[in-house]
Amino acid sequence: MTENEIMLSLGQFAKGAKKAETKDTKLAVMYTRVSSKEQSENLSLDVQSQAIRNYAERNGYSILESYGGTYESAKNEERVEFQKMMEYVRRNKKSISAILLYSMDRFSRSGANAIYLSDQLRKQGTQIIAVTQPTNTYEPSGELHQNIMLVFSHFDNQQRRAKTIAGMAEKVRRGYWVSIAPKGYKYCGTKEKKLVHSEVAPLIKRAFEMKARGGFTNVEISHKLKLLGLNIKHKSLSKIFCNVTYIGYLSHALLDGEIIKGKHEPIIDEELFFQVNKLKRVIKKRIKETEANEFVPLKNFIQCPKCKIKRLTGYEVSRRRGNWYYKCSTKGCKINVNVNQMHNTFYELLKSFTIKPSSVPEVKKKLRDMMMSFYTEQLNDEQRLIKELNKHKKKIDVLDERFAYGEIEKDLYKKVASKEKKAIAAVEKELLMLKPNSIPNMDQGINEALALAQSIHTLWLDGDVYQKRRLQKVIFPKGLVFRQQDKSLEPIEVEKTLFAINNLNQ
Ligand SMILES: [Zn+2]
């Protein structure tokens, strides 16, 4: 595929792509971020900011503010820094023409949200520039490329998260609590982070005792605890009363409904717990709630066509199982759609976004060609630098030889050799900064994106209610509108990369 052909095939993305106004002065902010692994692998904050400053100088940007400088482990700090920057850019949207980053994955690892943000920025005329991955977001093709880069970062992040979650699940299975310590407990400072009783543990016990004795409402118990120095809202109390952590067990979403013995000391005994809960009833009620959700995965996801604001919820109409409907809760709306009908319509909609296995090789080639064309420039730079590197190395070889044959003095040899060595170091550093860290993952990223694009409809059908909800939210971030006239579903927005892949498929 020639460059012209690529541009031609990308022409279809031009529709609706607004060209941002070019700003008179080129002012920018810079954002850096690093993972601990990268810090030790020479992709330090210094290397990043140096690369950004070099780019700014070459391309006539003046850097007004620097943000970030955080480590990936400091999630909260990173979020705060990122928001600070976005706030600054929003406030100064008339003057800031670019956010400069080392690479696109610095911008945000949240995929869909990053695409949304970059879209918003683009509309106000602020470009996101990854200095090691040249793209021009004013061009539709650049936009597509950028979206793909962001999605790849997202996939990468998902994989990491899957690993973290697996690690957490394993820890819970060994009996350790992993999230915020429940009221009455705190973490003790050991490596395993075991839960121990906190100062308010006796008050938690007191709350259980009051509840078991009867005659107190949760509001009254909450009030009483406040007088004793413990602030708990009455709504939180009802959660506390059925939390098995207090009798020395663990229940966690990662355990898939299982309850296991924890490594921590109970605050109350089981008898008191059962007395408070009359356990059977509680468990039964919970199971019913989950079942309800399973039957209506699209609950609160589809906009009501009449009142526009409300989302459709799910109701079981008949006493016999299986008669579920999506309805609007507004009086007089009378929207009432059988779940089977709605789910079929949704399934067909998903299917329309699926690419056929037979067209996968072609789409894959187009995607790959497109990505590669963006890297060509960078690869050329790399080749130029390697040539330069070899030139210096050769000079040193010649120098060594001449010195060995006594053709030059030691002082001169030392002087020239150190000059050459410095030059080599400089070129090597430049090469290192040039190395695009996304290329090795490119095929993997493309494969994953395409695998998803081939199987969304079956993934949705086969998934449990949580997987269904997660998937539908990714594909249609803003939900759907139900069209009453033809009983169809219309997406408010489609996940951009999927949309792009679909366009490549045409
Ligand atoms: Zn309605």
PDB file of N, CA, C and O in Angstrom, residues 55-80:
ATOM      1  N   TYR A  55      11.950  18.580  21.657  1.00  0.00           N
ATOM      2  CA  TYR A  55      10.893  18.665  20.654  1.00  0.00           C
ATOM      3  C   TYR A  55      10.329  20.087  20.610  1.00  0.00           C
ATOM      4  O   TYR A  55      10.135  20.656  19.542  1.00  0.00           O
ATOM      5  N   ALA A  56      10.100  20.636  21.815  1.00  0.00           N
ATOM      6  CA  ALA A  56       9.522  21.978  21.906  1.00  0.00           C
ATOM      7  C   ALA A  56      10.420  22.986  21.201  1.00  0.00           C
ATOM      8  O   ALA A  56       9.958  23.853  20.459  1.00  0.00           O
ATOM      9  N   GLU A  57      11.732  22.825  21.430  1.00  0.00           N
ATOM     10  CA  GLU A  57      12.675  23.757  20.831  1.00  0.00           C
ATOM     11  C   GLU A  57      12.665  23.645  19.307  1.00  0.00           C
ATOM     12  O   GLU A  57      12.597  24.635  18.601  1.00  0.00           O
ATOM     13  N   ARG A  58      12.715  22.379  18.844  1.00  0.00           N
ATOM     14  CA  ARG A  58      12.732  22.145  17.391  1.00  0.00           C
ATOM     15  C   ARG A  58      11.477  22.682  16.707  1.00  0.00           C
ATOM     16  O   ARG A  58      11.511  23.109  15.573  1.00  0.00           O
ATOM     17  N   ASN A  59      10.338  22.589  17.416  1.00  0.00           N
ATOM     18  CA  ASN A  59       9.080  22.908  16.760  1.00  0.00           C
ATOM     19  C   ASN A  59       8.453  24.220  17.213  1.00  0.00           C
ATOM     20  O   ASN A  59       7.271  24.474  16.954  1.00  0.00           O
ATOM     21  N   GLY A  60       9.239  25.027  17.903  1.00  0.00           N
ATOM     22  CA  GLY A  60       8.781  26.360  18.260  1.00  0.00           C
ATOM     23  C   GLY A  60       7.679  26.429  19.300  1.00  0.00           C
ATOM     24  O   GLY A  60       6.781  27.259  19.208  1.00  0.00           O
ATOM     25  N   TYR A  61       7.714  25.517  20.269  1.00  0.00           N
ATOM     26  CA  TYR A  61       6.766  25.605  21.373  1.00  0.00           C
ATOM     27  C   TYR A  61       7.451  26.206  22.584  1.00  0.00           C
ATOM     28  O   TYR A  61       8.631  25.948  22.828  1.00  0.00           O
ATOM     29  N   SER A  62       6.682  26.967  23.333  1.00  0.00           N
ATOM     30  CA  SER A  62       7.210  27.466  24.579  1.00  0.00           C
ATOM     31  C   SER A  62       6.420  26.785  25.713  1.00  0.00           C
ATOM     32  O   SER A  62       5.189  26.818  25.729  1.00  0.00           O
ATOM     33  N   ILE A  63       7.142  26.122  26.620  1.00  0.00           N
ATOM     34  CA  ILE A  63       6.469  25.349  27.670  1.00  0.00           C
ATOM     35  C   ILE A  63       6.150  26.260  28.856  1.00  0.00           C
ATOM     36  O   ILE A  63       7.048  26.805  29.498  1.00  0.00           O
ATOM     37  N   LEU A  64       4.844  26.415  29.104  1.00  0.00           N
ATOM     38  CA  LEU A  64       4.412  27.315  30.174  1.00  0.00           C
ATOM     39  C   LEU A  64       4.463  26.648  31.540  1.00  0.00           C
ATOM     40  O   LEU A  64       4.879  27.232  32.521  1.00  0.00           O
ATOM     41  N   GLU A  65       3.953  25.410  31.583  1.00  0.00           N
ATOM     42  CA  GLU A  65       3.879  24.708  32.862  1.00  0.00           C
ATOM     43  C   GLU A  65       4.249  23.247  32.667  1.00  0.00           C
ATOM     44  O   GLU A  65       4.054  22.695  31.595  1.00  0.00           O
ATOM     45  N   SER A  66       4.768  22.633  33.746  1.00  0.00           N
ATOM     46  CA  SER A  66       5.041  21.199  33.709  1.00  0.00           C
ATOM     47  C   SER A  66       4.172  20.512  34.746  1.00  0.00           C
ATOM     48  O   SER A  66       4.032  20.997  35.861  1.00  0.00           O
ATOM     49  N   TYR A  67       3.587  19.382  34.331  1.00  0.00           N
ATOM     50  CA  TYR A  67       2.766  18.622  35.267  1.00  0.00           C
ATOM     51  C   TYR A  67       3.244  17.184  35.305  1.00  0.00           C
ATOM     52  O   TYR A  67       3.964  16.733  34.424  1.00  0.00           O
ATOM     53  N   GLY A  68       2.762  16.465  36.290  1.00  0.00           N
ATOM     54  CA  GLY A  68       3.093  15.049  36.393  1.00  0.00           C
ATOM     55  C   GLY A  68       4.312  14.856  37.261  1.00  0.00           C
ATOM     56  O   GLY A  68       4.354  15.287  38.411  1.00  0.00           O
ATOM     57  N   GLY A  69       5.330  14.232  36.683  1.00  0.00           N
ATOM     58  CA  GLY A  69       6.513  13.916  37.460  1.00  0.00           C
ATOM     59  C   GLY A  69       6.216  12.861  38.498  1.00  0.00           C
ATOM     60  O   GLY A  69       6.890  12.743  39.509  1.00  0.00           O
ATOM     61  N   THR A  70       5.164  12.070  38.244  1.00  0.00           N
ATOM     62  CA  THR A  70       4.751  11.093  39.253  1.00  0.00           C
ATOM     63  C   THR A  70       5.164   9.682  38.856  1.00  0.00           C
ATOM     64  O   THR A  70       5.477   9.407  37.716  1.00  0.00           O
ATOM     65  N   TYR A  71       5.124   8.819  39.830  1.00  0.00           N
ATOM     66  CA  TYR A  71       5.378   7.410  39.591  1.00  0.00           C
ATOM     67  C   TYR A  71       4.049   6.703  39.516  1.00  0.00           C
ATOM     68  O   TYR A  71       3.094   7.099  40.164  1.00  0.00           O
ATOM     69  N   GLU A  72       4.039   5.648  38.711  1.00  0.00           N
ATOM     70  CA  GLU A  72       2.776   4.957  38.488  1.00  0.00           C
ATOM     71  C   GLU A  72       2.187   4.421  39.784  1.00  0.00           C
ATOM     72  O   GLU A  72       0.990   4.364  39.957  1.00  0.00           O
ATOM     73  N   SER A  73       3.048   4.049  40.713  1.00  0.00           N
ATOM     74  CA  SER A  73       2.554   3.488  41.966  1.00  0.00           C
ATOM     75  C   SER A  73       1.722   4.519  42.733  1.00  0.00           C
ATOM     76  O   SER A  73       0.803   4.173  43.451  1.00  0.00           O
ATOM     77  N   ALA A  74       2.059   5.797  42.545  1.00  0.00           N
ATOM     78  CA  ALA A  74       1.327   6.838  43.260  1.00  0.00           C
ATOM     79  C   ALA A  74       0.077   7.229  42.477  1.00  0.00           C
ATOM     80  O   ALA A  74      -0.017   8.307  41.929  1.00  0.00           O
ATOM     81  N   LYS A  75      -0.857   6.307  42.404  1.00  0.00           N
ATOM     82  CA  LYS A  75      -2.064   6.481  41.593  1.00  0.00           C
ATOM     83  C   LYS A  75      -2.796   7.783  41.903  1.00  0.00           C
ATOM     84  O   LYS A  75      -3.179   8.509  40.998  1.00  0.00           O
ATOM     85  N   ASN A  76      -2.980   8.043  43.185  1.00  0.00           N
ATOM     86  CA  ASN A  76      -3.775   9.193  43.571  1.00  0.00           C
ATOM     87  C   ASN A  76      -3.082  10.491  43.174  1.00  0.00           C
ATOM     88  O   ASN A  76      -3.693  11.384  42.613  1.00  0.00           O
ATOM     89  N   GLU A  77      -1.793  10.518  43.446  1.00  0.00           N
ATOM     90  CA  GLU A  77      -0.991  11.695  43.110  1.00  0.00           C
ATOM     91  C   GLU A  77      -1.065  11.952  41.603  1.00  0.00           C
ATOM     92  O   GLU A  77      -1.200  13.070  41.153  1.00  0.00           O
ATOM     93  N   GLU A  78      -0.989  10.854  40.851  1.00  0.00           N
ATOM     94  CA  GLU A  78      -1.029  10.953  39.397  1.00  0.00           C
ATOM     95  C   GLU A  78      -2.344  11.555  38.924  1.00  0.00           C
ATOM     96  O   GLU A  78      -2.377  12.444  38.084  1.00  0.00           O
ATOM     97  N   ARG A  79      -3.430  11.089  39.522  1.00  0.00           N
ATOM     98  CA  ARG A  79      -4.755  11.566  39.148  1.00  0.00           C
ATOM     99  C   ARG A  79      -4.868  13.067  39.441  1.00  0.00           C
ATOM    100  O   ARG A  79      -5.349  13.837  38.632  1.00  0.00           O
ATOM    101  N   VAL A  80      -4.388  13.446  40.620  1.00  0.00           N
ATOM    102  CA  VAL A  80      -4.444  14.855  41.024  1.00  0.00           C
ATOM    103  C   VAL A  80      -3.651  15.715  40.045  1.00  0.00           C
ATOM    104  O   VAL A  80      -4.129  16.740  39.575  1.00  0.00           O
TER     105      VAL A  80
END
